[in-house]
Tab-separated table of C-alpha atoms in Angstrom:
chain	number	residue	atom	x	y	z
N	39	MET	CA	76.440	121.936	91.536
N	40	LYS	CA	76.470	121.823	87.749
N	41	SER	CA	76.260	118.642	85.714
N	42	PHE	CA	76.803	117.943	82.041
N	43	LYS	CA	76.308	114.878	79.868
N	44	LYS	CA	77.122	114.103	76.265
N	45	GLU	CA	77.338	110.932	74.184
N	46	LEU	CA	80.033	110.470	71.536
N	47	TRP	CA	79.461	108.001	68.685
N	48	PHE	CA	82.068	105.877	66.930
N	49	ASN	CA	81.925	103.482	63.981
N	50	THR	CA	85.330	101.985	63.251
N	51	THR	CA	86.492	100.519	59.953
N	52	ASN	CA	88.291	97.643	61.667
N	53	ARG	CA	87.326	95.154	64.354
N	54	ARG	CA	89.975	96.653	66.639
N	55	GLU	CA	91.102	100.287	66.764
N	56	LEU	CA	92.521	102.739	69.272
N	57	ILE	CA	91.303	106.332	68.789
N	58	ASN	CA	92.638	109.415	70.591
N	59	ILE	CA	89.507	111.215	71.804
N	60	THR	CA	91.205	113.750	74.086
N	61	SER	CA	90.152	116.788	72.055
N	62	LEU	CA	86.534	115.563	71.875
N	63	VAL	CA	86.469	115.227	75.667
N	64	GLU	CA	88.034	118.688	76.047
N	65	GLN	CA	85.253	120.080	73.839
N	66	CYS	CA	82.698	118.540	76.212
N	67	LEU	CA	84.429	120.197	79.144
N	68	ASN	CA	84.386	123.567	77.384
N	69	GLU	CA	80.686	123.192	76.561
N	70	SER	CA	79.901	122.310	80.158
N	71	GLY	CA	81.289	125.537	81.602
N	72	ILE	CA	82.498	123.506	84.598
N	73	THR	CA	85.885	124.614	85.934
N	74	GLU	CA	86.277	122.521	89.119
N	75	GLY	CA	85.067	118.955	89.473
N	76	LEU	CA	85.301	115.417	88.158
N	77	LEU	CA	84.839	114.111	84.629
N	78	LEU	CA	83.784	110.520	83.942
N	79	CYS	CA	84.326	109.080	80.478
N	80	ASN	CA	83.140	105.501	79.904
N	81	ALA	CA	82.383	103.088	77.106
N	82	MET	CA	78.631	102.400	77.043
N	83	HIS	CA	79.270	99.029	75.385
N	84	ILE	CA	80.869	96.026	77.022
N	85	THR	CA	83.281	95.206	74.194
N	86	SER	CA	85.059	98.556	74.145
N	87	SER	CA	87.190	100.576	76.549
N	88	ILE	CA	88.136	104.047	77.623
N	89	PHE	CA	91.691	104.262	78.913
N	90	ILE	CA	94.546	106.730	79.321
N	91	ASN	CA	97.955	106.107	77.834
N	92	ASP	CA	100.478	107.388	75.301
N	93	ASP	CA	99.626	108.420	71.717
N	94	GLU	CA	102.491	106.462	70.169
N	95	SER	CA	101.927	104.058	67.276
N	96	GLY	CA	104.588	101.568	68.368
N	97	LEU	CA	102.920	101.223	71.748
N	98	HIS	CA	99.518	100.798	70.105
N	99	ASN	CA	100.937	97.924	68.083
N	100	ASP	CA	102.333	96.461	71.318
N	101	PHE	CA	98.843	96.668	72.894
N	102	GLU	CA	97.371	94.776	69.904
N	103	VAL	CA	99.960	91.984	70.094
N	104	TRP	CA	99.745	91.772	73.896
N	105	LEU	CA	95.945	91.646	74.051
N	106	GLU	CA	95.891	88.968	71.372
N	107	LYS	CA	98.282	86.952	73.523
N	108	LEU	CA	96.245	87.429	76.730
N	109	ALA	CA	92.829	86.925	75.107
N	110	PRO	CA	93.103	85.661	71.497
N	111	GLU	CA	90.267	86.309	69.072
N	112	LYS	CA	90.541	82.852	67.464
N	113	PRO	CA	89.680	80.031	67.490
N	114	TYR	CA	86.196	81.324	68.232
N	115	SER	CA	85.231	77.910	69.585
N	116	GLN	CA	87.483	78.329	72.631
N	117	TYR	CA	84.877	80.594	74.279
N	118	ARG	CA	81.400	79.507	75.413
N	119	HIS	CA	80.084	83.032	74.815
N	120	ASN	CA	80.658	82.476	71.093
N	121	GLY	CA	77.404	80.725	70.204
N	122	TYR	CA	75.510	83.295	68.159
N	123	GLU	CA	78.355	85.810	68.556
N	124	ASP	CA	82.124	85.768	67.962
N	125	ASN	CA	83.196	88.562	70.304
N	126	ALA	CA	84.050	86.855	73.613
N	127	ASP	CA	87.668	87.973	73.188
N	128	ALA	CA	86.476	91.583	72.969
N	129	HIS	CA	84.784	91.279	76.391
N	130	LEU	CA	88.080	90.023	77.848
N	131	LYS	CA	90.267	92.597	76.078
N	132	ARG	CA	87.998	95.389	77.312
N	133	THR	CA	88.342	94.020	80.842
N	134	VAL	CA	92.141	94.328	80.666
N	135	MET	CA	92.012	97.857	79.221
N	136	GLY	CA	89.199	99.144	81.463
N	137	ARG	CA	85.694	100.556	81.006
N	138	GLU	CA	86.206	104.099	82.230
N	139	VAL	CA	88.456	106.897	83.364
N	140	VAL	CA	87.791	109.578	85.942
N	141	VAL	CA	89.715	112.791	85.339
N	142	ALA	CA	90.130	115.799	87.619
N	143	VAL	CA	88.923	119.149	86.282
N	144	THR	CA	90.981	122.074	87.598
N	145	ASP	CA	90.826	125.683	86.355
N	146	GLY	CA	88.571	124.604	83.486
N	147	ARG	CA	91.038	122.022	82.129
N	148	LEU	CA	91.607	118.266	82.243
N	149	ASP	CA	94.207	118.027	85.013
N	150	PHE	CA	96.642	115.800	83.151
N	151	GLY	CA	100.283	114.811	83.350
N	152	PRO	CA	102.501	115.538	80.323
N	153	TRP	CA	101.652	112.427	78.266
N	154	GLU	CA	98.162	111.501	79.399
N	155	ARG	CA	95.727	111.123	76.484
N	156	ILE	CA	92.249	109.564	76.494
N	157	PHE	CA	91.641	106.684	74.091
N	158	TYR	CA	88.612	104.872	72.844
N	159	GLY	CA	89.589	101.214	72.517
N	160	GLU	CA	87.348	99.347	70.109
N	161	PHE	CA	87.588	95.535	70.204
N	162	ASP	CA	84.439	94.587	68.248
N	163	GLY	CA	83.839	97.415	65.813
N	164	LYS	CA	82.380	97.996	62.366
N	165	ARG	CA	79.142	99.225	63.969
N	166	LYS	CA	77.887	102.334	65.785
N	167	LYS	CA	78.826	102.421	69.452
N	168	ARG	CA	78.677	105.071	72.149
N	169	VAL	CA	80.864	106.704	74.793
N	170	LEU	CA	79.477	108.730	77.705
N	171	VAL	CA	81.035	111.914	79.072
N	172	LYS	CA	79.574	113.068	82.396
N	173	ILE	CA	80.954	116.049	84.299
N	174	ILE	CA	79.947	117.311	87.729
N	175	GLY	CA	81.299	120.317	89.597
N	176	GLU	CA	80.928	124.061	89.349
Y	107	MET	CA	80.677	122.364	96.612
Y	108	LYS	CA	84.287	122.354	97.783
Y	109	SER	CA	87.194	121.086	95.721
Y	110	PHE	CA	90.801	120.354	96.602
Y	111	LYS	CA	93.828	119.376	94.564
Y	112	LYS	CA	97.334	118.341	95.461
Y	113	GLU	CA	100.213	116.701	93.617
Y	114	LEU	CA	102.465	114.147	95.308
Y	115	TRP	CA	105.982	113.542	93.952
Y	116	PHE	CA	107.902	110.265	93.942
Y	117	ASN	CA	111.423	109.322	92.865
Y	118	THR	CA	112.071	105.622	93.398
Y	119	THR	CA	115.464	103.948	93.795
Y	120	ASN	CA	114.445	100.981	91.657
Y	121	ARG	CA	112.797	100.608	88.263
Y	122	ARG	CA	109.809	98.954	89.952
Y	123	GLU	CA	108.452	99.672	93.439
Y	124	LEU	CA	105.155	99.531	95.293
Y	125	ILE	CA	104.713	102.305	97.878
Y	126	ASN	CA	101.897	102.541	100.430
Y	127	ILE	CA	100.654	106.152	100.120
Y	128	THR	CA	97.499	105.807	102.238
Y	129	SER	CA	98.662	108.201	104.951
Y	130	LEU	CA	99.720	110.815	102.363
Y	131	VAL	CA	96.253	110.654	100.808
Y	132	GLU	CA	94.640	110.897	104.249
Y	133	GLN	CA	96.706	114.047	104.873
Y	134	CYS	CA	95.278	115.534	101.670
Y	135	LEU	CA	91.767	114.724	102.853
Y	136	ASN	CA	92.432	116.396	106.211
Y	137	GLU	CA	93.858	119.491	104.499
Y	138	SER	CA	90.828	119.714	102.227
Y	139	GLY	CA	88.302	119.998	105.048
Y	140	ILE	CA	85.908	117.907	102.945
Y	141	THR	CA	83.844	115.409	104.948
Y	142	GLU	CA	81.418	114.026	102.341
Y	143	GLY	CA	82.302	113.407	98.715
Y	144	LEU	CA	84.562	111.548	96.325
Y	145	LEU	CA	88.350	111.406	96.199
Y	146	LEU	CA	90.217	110.660	92.975
Y	147	CYS	CA	93.844	109.551	93.158
Y	148	ASN	CA	95.629	108.920	89.844
Y	149	ALA	CA	99.091	108.506	88.429
Y	150	MET	CA	99.903	111.492	86.187
Y	151	HIS	CA	102.371	109.358	84.218
Y	152	ILE	CA	101.483	106.497	81.916
Y	153	THR	CA	104.055	104.033	83.257
Y	154	SER	CA	102.858	104.045	86.852
Y	155	SER	CA	99.684	103.081	88.703
Y	156	ILE	CA	97.501	103.868	91.644
Y	157	PHE	CA	95.713	100.811	93.002
Y	158	ILE	CA	94.190	99.463	96.196
Y	159	ASN	CA	95.293	96.193	97.710
Y	160	ASP	CA	96.955	94.607	100.737
Y	161	ASP	CA	100.144	95.907	102.400
Y	162	GLU	CA	101.782	92.486	102.574
Y	163	SER	CA	105.319	91.888	101.279
Y	164	GLY	CA	104.637	88.339	100.058
Y	165	LEU	CA	101.792	89.605	97.907
Y	166	HIS	CA	103.945	92.427	96.561
Y	167	ASN	CA	106.514	89.865	95.481
Y	168	ASP	CA	103.701	87.886	93.823
Y	169	PHE	CA	102.649	91.019	91.911
Y	170	GLU	CA	106.242	91.483	90.673
Y	171	VAL	CA	106.535	87.880	89.451
Y	172	TRP	CA	103.041	87.898	87.937
Y	173	LEU	CA	103.470	91.194	86.062
Y	174	GLU	CA	106.818	90.022	84.707
Y	175	LYS	CA	105.038	86.919	83.389
Y	176	LEU	CA	102.161	88.877	81.821
Y	177	ALA	CA	104.333	91.684	80.389
Y	178	PRO	CA	108.063	90.910	80.670
Y	179	GLU	CA	110.562	93.766	80.727
Y	180	LYS	CA	113.067	91.927	78.505
Y	181	PRO	CA	114.007	91.346	75.778
Y	182	TYR	CA	113.436	95.029	75.032
Y	183	SER	CA	113.311	94.227	71.307
Y	184	GLN	CA	109.973	92.394	71.650
Y	185	TYR	CA	108.132	95.746	71.833
Y	186	ARG	CA	107.874	98.270	68.981
Y	187	HIS	CA	107.574	101.108	71.511
Y	188	ASN	CA	111.170	100.414	72.543
Y	189	GLY	CA	112.986	102.470	69.925
Y	190	TYR	CA	114.404	105.392	71.889
Y	191	GLU	CA	112.889	104.052	75.120
Y	192	ASP	CA	112.926	100.716	76.963
Y	193	ASN	CA	109.728	101.038	78.986
Y	194	ALA	CA	107.002	99.428	76.870
Y	195	ASP	CA	106.563	96.771	79.557
Y	196	ALA	CA	105.850	99.530	82.093
Y	197	HIS	CA	102.952	100.821	79.957
Y	198	LEU	CA	101.481	97.298	79.914
Y	199	LYS	CA	102.073	96.624	83.612
Y	200	ARG	CA	100.398	99.909	84.508
Y	201	THR	CA	97.425	98.896	82.365
Y	202	VAL	CA	96.978	95.703	84.398
Y	203	MET	CA	97.297	97.510	87.746
Y	204	GLY	CA	95.195	100.548	86.782
Y	205	ARG	CA	95.692	104.318	86.544
Y	206	GLU	CA	93.418	105.510	89.299
Y	207	VAL	CA	91.189	104.829	92.258
Y	208	VAL	CA	88.058	106.643	93.338
Y	209	VAL	CA	87.395	106.471	97.066
Y	210	ALA	CA	84.278	107.488	98.987
Y	211	VAL	CA	84.722	110.162	101.664
Y	212	THR	CA	82.308	109.706	104.588
Y	213	ASP	CA	82.425	111.566	107.929
Y	214	GLY	CA	85.775	113.082	106.947
Y	215	ARG	CA	87.480	109.731	106.371
Y	216	LEU	CA	88.416	107.444	103.486
Y	217	ASP	CA	85.498	104.987	103.542
Y	218	PHE	CA	87.582	101.822	103.413
Y	219	GLY	CA	87.159	98.150	104.164
Y	220	PRO	CA	89.488	96.599	106.757
Y	221	TRP	CA	92.482	95.911	104.470
Y	222	GLU	CA	92.185	98.542	101.750
Y	223	ARG	CA	95.375	100.544	101.319
Y	224	ILE	CA	96.335	102.869	98.449
Y	225	PHE	CA	99.549	102.089	96.571
Y	226	TYR	CA	101.701	103.926	94.104
Y	227	GLY	CA	102.940	101.343	91.632
Y	228	GLU	CA	106.098	102.471	89.860
Y	229	PHE	CA	107.122	100.458	86.786
Y	230	ASP	CA	109.674	102.827	85.224
Y	231	GLY	CA	111.219	104.723	88.087
Y	232	LYS	CA	114.518	106.359	89.048
Y	233	ARG	CA	113.101	109.764	88.077
Y	234	LYS	CA	110.640	112.294	89.495
Y	235	LYS	CA	107.009	111.450	88.788
Y	236	ARG	CA	103.699	112.781	90.046
Y	237	VAL	CA	100.414	111.581	91.504
Y	238	LEU	CA	97.253	113.708	91.602
Y	239	VAL	CA	94.794	113.817	94.484
Y	240	LYS	CA	91.508	115.587	93.697
Y	241	ILE	CA	88.632	115.761	96.148
Y	242	ILE	CA	85.159	117.181	95.633
Y	243	GLY	CA	82.317	117.379	98.104
Y	244	GLU	CA	81.473	119.464	101.116
A	216	MET	CA	75.170	118.764	97.212
A	217	LYS	CA	73.547	115.564	98.452
A	218	SER	CA	75.466	112.445	99.380
A	219	PHE	CA	74.326	108.900	100.110
A	220	LYS	CA	76.129	105.787	101.342
A	221	LYS	CA	75.087	102.201	101.777
A	222	GLU	CA	76.909	98.927	102.316
A	223	LEU	CA	75.750	95.712	100.653
A	224	TRP	CA	76.718	92.334	102.170
A	225	PHE	CA	77.446	89.094	100.331
A	226	ASN	CA	78.234	85.578	101.484
A	227	THR	CA	78.741	83.243	98.537
A	228	THR	CA	78.380	79.462	98.551
A	229	ASN	CA	81.432	78.990	96.334
A	230	ARG	CA	84.977	80.332	96.393
A	231	ARG	CA	84.307	82.152	93.126
A	232	GLU	CA	80.997	83.627	91.969
A	233	LEU	CA	79.762	86.444	89.750
A	234	ILE	CA	76.552	88.097	90.987
A	235	ASN	CA	74.473	90.645	89.062
A	236	ILE	CA	73.863	93.446	91.602
A	237	THR	CA	72.413	96.035	89.197
A	238	SER	CA	68.980	96.093	90.810
A	239	LEU	CA	70.499	96.445	94.304
A	240	VAL	CA	72.494	99.447	93.126
A	241	GLU	CA	69.402	100.931	91.462
A	242	GLN	CA	67.576	100.577	94.793
A	243	CYS	CA	70.360	102.600	96.438
A	244	LEU	CA	69.976	105.297	93.813
A	245	ASN	CA	66.219	105.441	94.376
A	246	GLU	CA	66.695	105.668	98.154
A	247	SER	CA	69.214	108.485	97.731
A	248	GLY	CA	66.827	110.796	95.881
A	249	ILE	CA	69.778	111.954	93.774
A	250	THR	CA	68.922	112.552	90.115
A	251	GLU	CA	72.148	114.096	88.729
A	252	GLY	CA	75.619	113.079	89.819
A	253	LEU	CA	78.115	110.241	90.086
A	254	LEU	CA	77.743	106.838	91.722
A	255	LEU	CA	80.745	104.897	93.009
A	256	CYS	CA	80.385	101.174	93.672
A	257	ASN	CA	83.452	99.369	95.033
A	258	ALA	CA	84.413	96.138	96.721
A	259	MET	CA	85.527	96.875	100.300
A	260	HIS	CA	87.669	93.720	100.294
A	261	ILE	CA	90.825	93.184	98.288
A	262	THR	CA	89.935	89.730	96.962
A	263	SER	CA	86.700	90.739	95.237
A	264	SER	CA	85.694	93.059	92.409
A	265	ILE	CA	82.992	95.289	91.091
A	266	PHE	CA	82.874	95.405	87.313
A	267	ILE	CA	80.480	96.060	84.440
A	268	ASN	CA	79.878	93.511	81.717
A	269	ASP	CA	77.254	91.247	80.154
A	270	ASP	CA	74.843	89.027	82.128
A	271	GLU	CA	75.477	85.965	79.957
A	272	SER	CA	76.363	82.600	81.493
A	273	GLY	CA	78.667	81.525	78.649
A	274	LEU	CA	80.733	84.673	79.128
A	275	HIS	CA	80.853	84.118	82.885
A	276	ASN	CA	82.266	80.665	82.262
A	277	ASP	CA	84.829	82.242	79.905
A	278	PHE	CA	85.844	84.681	82.672
A	279	GLU	CA	86.366	81.764	85.080
A	280	VAL	CA	88.548	79.814	82.632
A	281	TRP	CA	90.475	82.933	81.572
A	282	LEU	CA	91.197	84.139	85.110
A	283	GLU	CA	92.344	80.670	86.100
A	284	LYS	CA	94.771	80.792	83.169
A	285	LEU	CA	96.073	84.280	84.019
A	286	ALA	CA	96.280	83.716	87.804
A	287	PRO	CA	95.716	80.050	88.739
A	288	GLU	CA	94.462	79.184	92.215
A	289	LYS	CA	96.754	76.149	92.550
A	290	PRO	CA	99.354	75.089	93.391
A	291	TYR	CA	99.058	77.373	96.422
A	292	SER	CA	102.817	77.155	96.934
A	293	GLN	CA	103.506	79.222	93.794
A	294	TYR	CA	102.610	82.420	95.692
A	295	ARG	CA	104.576	83.888	98.602
A	296	HIS	CA	101.377	85.456	99.982
A	297	ASN	CA	100.127	81.936	100.674
A	298	GLY	CA	101.720	81.352	104.065
A	299	TYR	CA	98.805	81.427	106.479
A	300	GLU	CA	96.376	82.092	103.622
A	301	ASP	CA	95.606	80.443	100.275
A	302	ASN	CA	94.052	83.392	98.437
A	303	ALA	CA	96.916	85.079	96.564
A	304	ASP	CA	95.238	84.165	93.273
A	305	ALA	CA	92.115	86.051	94.417
A	306	HIS	CA	94.160	89.252	94.884
A	307	LEU	CA	95.457	88.884	91.313
A	308	LYS	CA	92.080	87.979	89.789
A	309	ARG	CA	90.490	90.986	91.469
A	310	THR	CA	93.243	93.172	90.004
A	311	VAL	CA	92.344	92.027	86.475
A	312	MET	CA	88.604	92.537	87.018
A	313	GLY	CA	88.892	95.838	88.909
A	314	ARG	CA	87.929	97.181	92.349
A	315	GLU	CA	85.283	99.717	91.400
A	316	VAL	CA	83.004	101.297	88.854
A	317	VAL	CA	81.909	104.911	88.584
A	318	VAL	CA	78.529	105.352	86.905
A	319	ALA	CA	76.857	108.538	85.709
A	320	VAL	CA	73.475	109.364	87.238
A	321	THR	CA	71.193	111.227	84.804
A	322	ASP	CA	67.465	111.950	85.293
A	323	GLY	CA	67.459	109.731	88.387
A	324	ARG	CA	68.764	106.646	86.562
A	325	LEU	CA	72.039	104.794	86.048
A	326	ASP	CA	73.136	106.216	82.674
A	327	PHE	CA	73.920	102.870	81.025
A	328	GLY	CA	74.361	101.506	77.538
A	329	PRO	CA	72.061	98.663	76.446
A	330	TRP	CA	73.980	95.740	77.985
A	331	GLU	CA	75.809	97.292	80.917
A	332	ARG	CA	75.158	95.429	84.174
A	333	ILE	CA	77.037	95.739	87.490
A	334	PHE	CA	78.592	92.570	88.900
A	335	TYR	CA	80.064	91.585	92.210
A	336	GLY	CA	82.998	89.295	91.454
A	337	GLU	CA	83.858	87.088	94.397
A	338	PHE	CA	87.231	85.290	94.213
A	339	ASP	CA	87.622	84.181	97.841
A	340	GLY	CA	84.136	83.664	99.168
A	341	LYS	CA	82.284	81.514	101.677
A	342	ARG	CA	82.391	84.376	104.194
A	343	LYS	CA	80.642	87.723	104.724
A	344	LYS	CA	82.074	90.551	102.619
A	345	ARG	CA	80.959	94.080	101.816
A	346	VAL	CA	80.414	96.375	98.853
A	347	LEU	CA	80.130	100.162	99.163
A	348	VAL	CA	77.731	102.327	97.191
A	349	LYS	CA	78.398	106.065	97.442
A	350	ILE	CA	76.436	108.646	95.470
A	351	ILE	CA	77.008	112.383	95.263
A	352	GLY	CA	75.009	114.941	93.313
A	353	GLU	CA	71.654	116.613	93.691
């Protein structure tokens, strides 16, 4: 069995951003030399997400509006977590969007449907944060 | 290490349906010959889900009502994604229900609790769509 | 390839509780002797969750309030699942929080970011329920 691990770093300009990281994850797979197995990609921070969806700007706007409705950023005082911090909403938004994806590796490629793309979802940005890619197989 | 991959196809009569696919996934496991490992089952489309819950029709009705409250289908104009399409709500519903499950394989069986069943959740159906089953182990 | 499986049992005092099980999962990893691979931890019941977030009591209170807003326990009559049972809300809450986590194992440790902790989320407790830990690797 082979295994491979790499950390990807992000530092967004805005508090919230969705970034297509599919090609970065494909690079990891190529580096690993693994052709059959499973790939895990997860946020290493608890206020950001890894998820799979469509790379379409209208949809990304819909996600922003929807997450703000389900778990609004403000008023900060509505959350008990917001004593020294103001990011309780980011913990909730990340919960909706998910921490991780597991992707099949077949014939040396991410075994994806036609529109599947991997996104980093940042909900409390403007600072350096990490994503883990771990691949096992052979 | 052994690996196995199979695609399952679905074409639902209705826009939204929940289908118990546990026995189809068990067939994949039997075909694979793998007795110890991990099984990934994921929707290959971004408007459908794979999730684990109870096979109980009352609960399935509750899911329908609840998802329509969290991410209503109509009016279509409330979502920017709905220019040429009308399925933005399906992207959001699938986000709530999840893309994938990872299931332990022990002694050649899905290592499940008493009521765990695998469901295909379709939120934009009436067309052919795929689910991936990938198993690694030995 | 090595594989390891263990079941953890919980019986909470309250209907809803969040329990930090990180050290229990680390014990499983140590027992397994696996140093490179993937670890799956999942609720074996469909009214509880395994998720990763912060071990901060204010945030846990925020989760309770938020989940009660998204999927209220009462009135029980609002859910069709609640014929002989009263736990439909627990099925929905578990859906939001997730069934499982997959964690990378690197150098014999859970490959975590600084604040990642594994939680058992109980939404219909006061009875014995199980969590599965499955590890594959070498």
